[in-house]
Structures are given as structure tokens and as C-alpha cells.
CSV table of N, CA and C in Angstrom, one decimal:
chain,number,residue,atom,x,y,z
A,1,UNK,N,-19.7,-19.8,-17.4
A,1,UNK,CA,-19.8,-19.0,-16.2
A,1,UNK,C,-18.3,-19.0,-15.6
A,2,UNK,N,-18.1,-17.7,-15.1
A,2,UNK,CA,-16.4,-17.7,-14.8
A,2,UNK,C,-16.6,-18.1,-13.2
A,3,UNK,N,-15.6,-19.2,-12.8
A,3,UNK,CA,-15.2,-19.8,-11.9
A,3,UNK,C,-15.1,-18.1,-10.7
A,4,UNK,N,-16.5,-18.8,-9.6
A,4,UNK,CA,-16.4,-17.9,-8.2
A,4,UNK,C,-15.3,-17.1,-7.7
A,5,UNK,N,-14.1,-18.0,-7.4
A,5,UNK,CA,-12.6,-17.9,-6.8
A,5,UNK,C,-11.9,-16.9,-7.8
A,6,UNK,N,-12.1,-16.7,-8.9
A,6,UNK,CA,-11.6,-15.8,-10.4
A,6,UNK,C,-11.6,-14.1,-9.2
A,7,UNK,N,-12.8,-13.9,-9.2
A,7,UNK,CA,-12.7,-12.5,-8.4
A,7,UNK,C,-11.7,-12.3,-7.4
A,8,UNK,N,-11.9,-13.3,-6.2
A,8,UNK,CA,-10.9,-13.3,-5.0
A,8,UNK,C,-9.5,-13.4,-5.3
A,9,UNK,N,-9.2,-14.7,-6.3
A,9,UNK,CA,-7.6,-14.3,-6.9
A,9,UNK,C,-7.2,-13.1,-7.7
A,10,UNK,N,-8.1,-12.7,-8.5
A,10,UNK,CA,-8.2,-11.4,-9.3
A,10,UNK,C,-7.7,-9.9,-8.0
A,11,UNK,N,-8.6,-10.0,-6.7
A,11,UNK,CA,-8.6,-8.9,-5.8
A,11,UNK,C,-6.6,-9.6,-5.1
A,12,UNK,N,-6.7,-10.5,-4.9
A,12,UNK,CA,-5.2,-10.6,-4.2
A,12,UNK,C,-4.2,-10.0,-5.5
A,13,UNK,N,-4.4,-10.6,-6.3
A,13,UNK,CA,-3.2,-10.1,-7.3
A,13,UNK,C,-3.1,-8.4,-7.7
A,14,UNK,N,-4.2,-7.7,-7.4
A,14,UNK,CA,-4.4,-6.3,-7.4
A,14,UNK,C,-3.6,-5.8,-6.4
A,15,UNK,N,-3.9,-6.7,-5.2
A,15,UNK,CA,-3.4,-5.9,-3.6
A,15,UNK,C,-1.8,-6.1,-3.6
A,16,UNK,N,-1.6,-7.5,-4.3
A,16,UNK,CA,0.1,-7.9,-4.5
A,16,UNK,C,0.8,-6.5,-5.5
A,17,UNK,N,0.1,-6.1,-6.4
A,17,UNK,CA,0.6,-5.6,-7.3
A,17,UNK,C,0.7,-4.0,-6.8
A,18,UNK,N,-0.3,-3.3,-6.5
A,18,UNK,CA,-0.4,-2.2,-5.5
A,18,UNK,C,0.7,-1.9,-4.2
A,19,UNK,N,0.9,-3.4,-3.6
A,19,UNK,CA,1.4,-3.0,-2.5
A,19,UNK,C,3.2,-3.1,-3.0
A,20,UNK,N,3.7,-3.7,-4.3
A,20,UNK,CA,4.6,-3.5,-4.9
A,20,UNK,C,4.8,-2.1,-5.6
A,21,UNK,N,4.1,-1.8,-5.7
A,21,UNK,CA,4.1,-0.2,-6.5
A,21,UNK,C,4.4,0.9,-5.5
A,22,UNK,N,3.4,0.4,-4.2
A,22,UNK,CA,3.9,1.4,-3.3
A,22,UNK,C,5.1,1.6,-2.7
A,23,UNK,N,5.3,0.0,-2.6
A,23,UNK,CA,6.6,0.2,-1.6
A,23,UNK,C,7.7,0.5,-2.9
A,24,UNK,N,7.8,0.4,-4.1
A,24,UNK,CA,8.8,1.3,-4.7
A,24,UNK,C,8.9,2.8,-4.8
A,25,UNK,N,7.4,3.1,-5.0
A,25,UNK,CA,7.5,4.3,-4.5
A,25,UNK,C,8.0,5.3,-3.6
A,26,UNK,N,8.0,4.4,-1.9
A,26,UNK,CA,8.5,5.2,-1.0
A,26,UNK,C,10.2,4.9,-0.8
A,27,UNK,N,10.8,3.5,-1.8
A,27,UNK,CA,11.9,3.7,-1.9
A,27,UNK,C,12.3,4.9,-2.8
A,28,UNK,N,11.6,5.3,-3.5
A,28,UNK,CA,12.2,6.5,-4.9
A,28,UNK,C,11.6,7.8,-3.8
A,29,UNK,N,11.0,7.6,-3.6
A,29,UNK,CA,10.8,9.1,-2.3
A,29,UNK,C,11.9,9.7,-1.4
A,30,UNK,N,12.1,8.1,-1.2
A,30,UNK,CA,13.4,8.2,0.1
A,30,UNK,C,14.7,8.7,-0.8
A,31,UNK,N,15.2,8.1,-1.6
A,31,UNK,CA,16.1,8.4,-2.7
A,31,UNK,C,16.1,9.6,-2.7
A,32,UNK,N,15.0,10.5,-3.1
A,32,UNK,CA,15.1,12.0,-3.8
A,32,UNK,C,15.1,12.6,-2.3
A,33,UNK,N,14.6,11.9,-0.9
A,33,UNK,CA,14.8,13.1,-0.2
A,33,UNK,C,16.5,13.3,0.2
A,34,UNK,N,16.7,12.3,0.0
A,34,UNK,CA,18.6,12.3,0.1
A,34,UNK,C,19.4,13.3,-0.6
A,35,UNK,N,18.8,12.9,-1.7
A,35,UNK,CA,19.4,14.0,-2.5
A,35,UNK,C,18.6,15.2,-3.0
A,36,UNK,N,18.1,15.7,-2.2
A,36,UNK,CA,17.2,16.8,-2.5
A,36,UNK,C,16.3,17.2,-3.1
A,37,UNK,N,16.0,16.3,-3.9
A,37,UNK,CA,15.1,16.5,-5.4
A,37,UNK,C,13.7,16.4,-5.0
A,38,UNK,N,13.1,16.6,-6.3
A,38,UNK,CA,11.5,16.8,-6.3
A,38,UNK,C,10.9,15.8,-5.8
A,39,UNK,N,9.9,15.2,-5.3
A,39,UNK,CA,9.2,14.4,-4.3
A,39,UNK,C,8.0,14.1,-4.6
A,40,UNK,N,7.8,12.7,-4.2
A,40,UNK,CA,6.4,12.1,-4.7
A,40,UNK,C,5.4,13.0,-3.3
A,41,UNK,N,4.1,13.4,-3.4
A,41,UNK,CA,3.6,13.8,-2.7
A,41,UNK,C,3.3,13.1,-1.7
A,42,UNK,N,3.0,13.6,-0.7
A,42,UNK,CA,2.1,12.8,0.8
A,42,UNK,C,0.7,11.7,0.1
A,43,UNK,N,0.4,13.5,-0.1
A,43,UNK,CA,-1.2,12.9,-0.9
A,43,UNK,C,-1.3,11.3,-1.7
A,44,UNK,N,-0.1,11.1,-2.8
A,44,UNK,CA,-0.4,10.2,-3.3
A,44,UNK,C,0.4,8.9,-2.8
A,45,UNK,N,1.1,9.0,-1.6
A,45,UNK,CA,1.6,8.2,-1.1
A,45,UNK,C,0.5,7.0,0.0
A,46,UNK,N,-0.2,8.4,0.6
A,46,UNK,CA,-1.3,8.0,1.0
A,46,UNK,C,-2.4,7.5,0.4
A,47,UNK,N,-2.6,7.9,-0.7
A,47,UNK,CA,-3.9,7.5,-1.4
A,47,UNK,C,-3.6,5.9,-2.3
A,48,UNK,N,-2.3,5.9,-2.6
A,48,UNK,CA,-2.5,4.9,-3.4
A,48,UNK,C,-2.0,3.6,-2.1
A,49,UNK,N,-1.7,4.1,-1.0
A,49,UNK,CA,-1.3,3.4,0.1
A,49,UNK,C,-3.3,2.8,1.0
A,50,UNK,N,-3.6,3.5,0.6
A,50,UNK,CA,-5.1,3.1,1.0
A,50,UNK,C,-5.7,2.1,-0.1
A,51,UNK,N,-5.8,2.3,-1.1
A,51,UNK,CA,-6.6,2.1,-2.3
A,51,UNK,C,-5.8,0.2,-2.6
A,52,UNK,N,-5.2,0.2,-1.7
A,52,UNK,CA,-4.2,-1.5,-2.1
A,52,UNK,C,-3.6,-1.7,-1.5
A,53,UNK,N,-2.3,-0.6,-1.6
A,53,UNK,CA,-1.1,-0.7,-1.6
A,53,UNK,C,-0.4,-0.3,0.1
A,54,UNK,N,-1.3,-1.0,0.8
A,54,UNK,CA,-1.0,-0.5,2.8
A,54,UNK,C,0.0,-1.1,3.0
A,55,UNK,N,0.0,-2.9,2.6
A,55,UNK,CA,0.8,-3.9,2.7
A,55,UNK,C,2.6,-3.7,2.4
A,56,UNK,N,2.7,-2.3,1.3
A,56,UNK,CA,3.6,-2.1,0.5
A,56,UNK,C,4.4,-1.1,1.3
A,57,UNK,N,2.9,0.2,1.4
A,57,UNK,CA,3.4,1.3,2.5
A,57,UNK,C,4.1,1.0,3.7
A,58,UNK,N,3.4,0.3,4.3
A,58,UNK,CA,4.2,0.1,5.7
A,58,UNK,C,5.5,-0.9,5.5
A,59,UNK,N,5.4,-1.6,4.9
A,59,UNK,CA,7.1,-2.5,5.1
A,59,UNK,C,8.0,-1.5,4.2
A,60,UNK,N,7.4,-0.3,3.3
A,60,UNK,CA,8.8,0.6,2.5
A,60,UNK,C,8.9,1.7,4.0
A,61,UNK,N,8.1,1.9,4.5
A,61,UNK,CA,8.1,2.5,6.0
A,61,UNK,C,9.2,2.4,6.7
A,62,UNK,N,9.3,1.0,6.8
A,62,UNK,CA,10.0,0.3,7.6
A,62,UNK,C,11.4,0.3,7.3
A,63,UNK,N,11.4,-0.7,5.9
A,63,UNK,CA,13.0,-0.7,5.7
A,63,UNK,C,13.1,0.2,5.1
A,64,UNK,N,12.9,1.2,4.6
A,64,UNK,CA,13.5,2.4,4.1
A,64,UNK,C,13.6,3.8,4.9
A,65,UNK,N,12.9,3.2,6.5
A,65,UNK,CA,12.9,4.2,7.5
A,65,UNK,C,12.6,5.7,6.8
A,66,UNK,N,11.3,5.4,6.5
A,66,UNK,CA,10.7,7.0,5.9
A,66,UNK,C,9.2,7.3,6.0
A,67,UNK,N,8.8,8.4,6.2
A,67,UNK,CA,7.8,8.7,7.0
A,67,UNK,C,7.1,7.7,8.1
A,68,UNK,N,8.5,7.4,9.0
A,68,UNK,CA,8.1,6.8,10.5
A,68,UNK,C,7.2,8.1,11.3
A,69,UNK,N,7.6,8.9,11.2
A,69,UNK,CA,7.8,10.3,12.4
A,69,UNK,C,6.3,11.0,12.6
A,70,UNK,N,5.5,10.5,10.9
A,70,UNK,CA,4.0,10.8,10.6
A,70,UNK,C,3.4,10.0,11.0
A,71,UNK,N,2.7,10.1,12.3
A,71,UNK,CA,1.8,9.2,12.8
A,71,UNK,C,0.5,9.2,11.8
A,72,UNK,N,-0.2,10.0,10.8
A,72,UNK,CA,-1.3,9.8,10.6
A,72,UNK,C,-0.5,8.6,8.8
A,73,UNK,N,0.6,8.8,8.9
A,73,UNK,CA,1.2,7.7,7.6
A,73,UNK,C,0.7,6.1,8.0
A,74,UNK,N,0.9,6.1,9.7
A,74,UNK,CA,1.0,5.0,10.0
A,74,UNK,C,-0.7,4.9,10.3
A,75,UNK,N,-1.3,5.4,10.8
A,75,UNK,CA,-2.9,5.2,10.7
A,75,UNK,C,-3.5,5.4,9.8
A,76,UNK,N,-3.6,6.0,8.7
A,76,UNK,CA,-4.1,5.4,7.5
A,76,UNK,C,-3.6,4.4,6.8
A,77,UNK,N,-2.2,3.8,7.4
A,77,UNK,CA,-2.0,2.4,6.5
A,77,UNK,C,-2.6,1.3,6.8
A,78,UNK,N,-2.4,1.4,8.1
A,78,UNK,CA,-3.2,0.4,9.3
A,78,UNK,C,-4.4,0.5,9.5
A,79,UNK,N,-5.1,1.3,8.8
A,79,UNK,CA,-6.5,1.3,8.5
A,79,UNK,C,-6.9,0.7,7.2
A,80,UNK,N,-6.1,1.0,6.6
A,80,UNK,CA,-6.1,0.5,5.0
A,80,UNK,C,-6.2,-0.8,4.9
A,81,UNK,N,-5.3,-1.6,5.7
A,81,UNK,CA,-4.7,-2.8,5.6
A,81,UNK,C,-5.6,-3.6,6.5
A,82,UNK,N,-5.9,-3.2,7.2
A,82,UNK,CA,-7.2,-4.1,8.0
A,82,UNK,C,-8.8,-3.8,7.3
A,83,UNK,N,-9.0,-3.0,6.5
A,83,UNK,CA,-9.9,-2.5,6.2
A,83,UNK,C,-9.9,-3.6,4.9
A,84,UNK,N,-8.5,-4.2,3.8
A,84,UNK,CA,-8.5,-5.0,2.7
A,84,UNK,C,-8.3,-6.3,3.7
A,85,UNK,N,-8.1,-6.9,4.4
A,85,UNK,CA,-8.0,-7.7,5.1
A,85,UNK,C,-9.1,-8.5,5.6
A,86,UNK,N,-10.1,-7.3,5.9
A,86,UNK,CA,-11.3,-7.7,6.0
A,86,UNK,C,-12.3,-8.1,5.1
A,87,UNK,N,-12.2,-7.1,3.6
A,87,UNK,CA,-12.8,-7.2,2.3
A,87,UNK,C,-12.2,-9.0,1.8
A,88,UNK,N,-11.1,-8.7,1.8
A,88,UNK,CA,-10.4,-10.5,1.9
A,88,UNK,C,-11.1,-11.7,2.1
A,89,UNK,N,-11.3,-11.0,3.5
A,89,UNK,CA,-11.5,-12.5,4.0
A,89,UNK,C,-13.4,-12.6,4.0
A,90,UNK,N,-13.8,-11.5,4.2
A,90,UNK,CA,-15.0,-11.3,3.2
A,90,UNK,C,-15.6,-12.2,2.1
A,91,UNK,N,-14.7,-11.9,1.4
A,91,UNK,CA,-14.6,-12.6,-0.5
A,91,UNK,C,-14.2,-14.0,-0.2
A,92,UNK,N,-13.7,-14.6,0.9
A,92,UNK,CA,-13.0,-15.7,1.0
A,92,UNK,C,-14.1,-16.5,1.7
A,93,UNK,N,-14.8,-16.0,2.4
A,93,UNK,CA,-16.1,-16.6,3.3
A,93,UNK,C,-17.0,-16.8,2.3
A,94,UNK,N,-17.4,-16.1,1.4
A,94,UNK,CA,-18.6,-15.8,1.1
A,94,UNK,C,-18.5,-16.3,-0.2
């Protein structure tokens, strides 16, 4: 039988891994808007910023000062992020 806790550390190492992906993401976003170039979309900035990666979104937000100015960037992160936060600690109770 696989040890209970396997899942919960299995879900953190997903959200660690996600929220690294994202936040390089919106560093390479930020990058090409500098220099003009083609651009990762909204859409999947958002989507993979919900799906894990909120933790990632909002601090590449931050230090890379990019899409501060979209309020709905910052509420669907912050929804995201309390929404896995809660699944967390969910998995951690239970």
C-alpha cells in the first residue's frame, strides 16, 4: 500500500514545479516585451498560473514588474493561490 502522505508530497512538488515554470515564463515574457518580440500569451500565462503555478505568477509579477497594471492577472492569481492553498491544507487534514 503506498504511504497516505505520497499524494500530498507528490501535490506540493507539482505546485513547486509549476510555480517555477511560471515564474520563468513571465521572466521570458518580460524579456521579449523589451525587445519586441513574439510573446507568450495572456491566455496561457493565466491558465497555467491557475492550474499550479499562482505562487510563481505573482512573485515573477513582482520582481519582474510585468503585468502589475492587469488587475484581473492579479485576481485570478490570488484566486488560484488560495484556492491550492486550501486543496493543501485539505490533503494535510485529511
Amino acid at each position: 500500500m503506498i504511504y497516505e502522505g505520497f499524494f500530498v508530497w507528490l501535490y506540493v512538488l507539482y505546485l513547486l514545479f509549476m510555480s517555477f515554470v511560471v515564474f520563468v515564463m513571465y521572466g521570458i515574457d518580460k524579456r521579449r516585451a523589451k525587445k519586441g518580440q513574439w510573446r507568450i500569451s495572456e491566455k496561457a500565462l493565466l491558465t497555467l498560473g491557475f492550474i499550479g503555478g499562482a505562487a510563481g505568477a505573482l512573485l515573477g509579477m513582482h520582481l519582474f514588474r510585468h503585468k502589475t497594471r492587469h488587475w484581473y492577472f492579479w485576481a485570478i492569481n490570488i484566486a488560484a493561490l488560495c484556492l491550492h492553498i486550501i486543496l493543501l491544507l485539505m490533503l494535510f487534514l485529511w
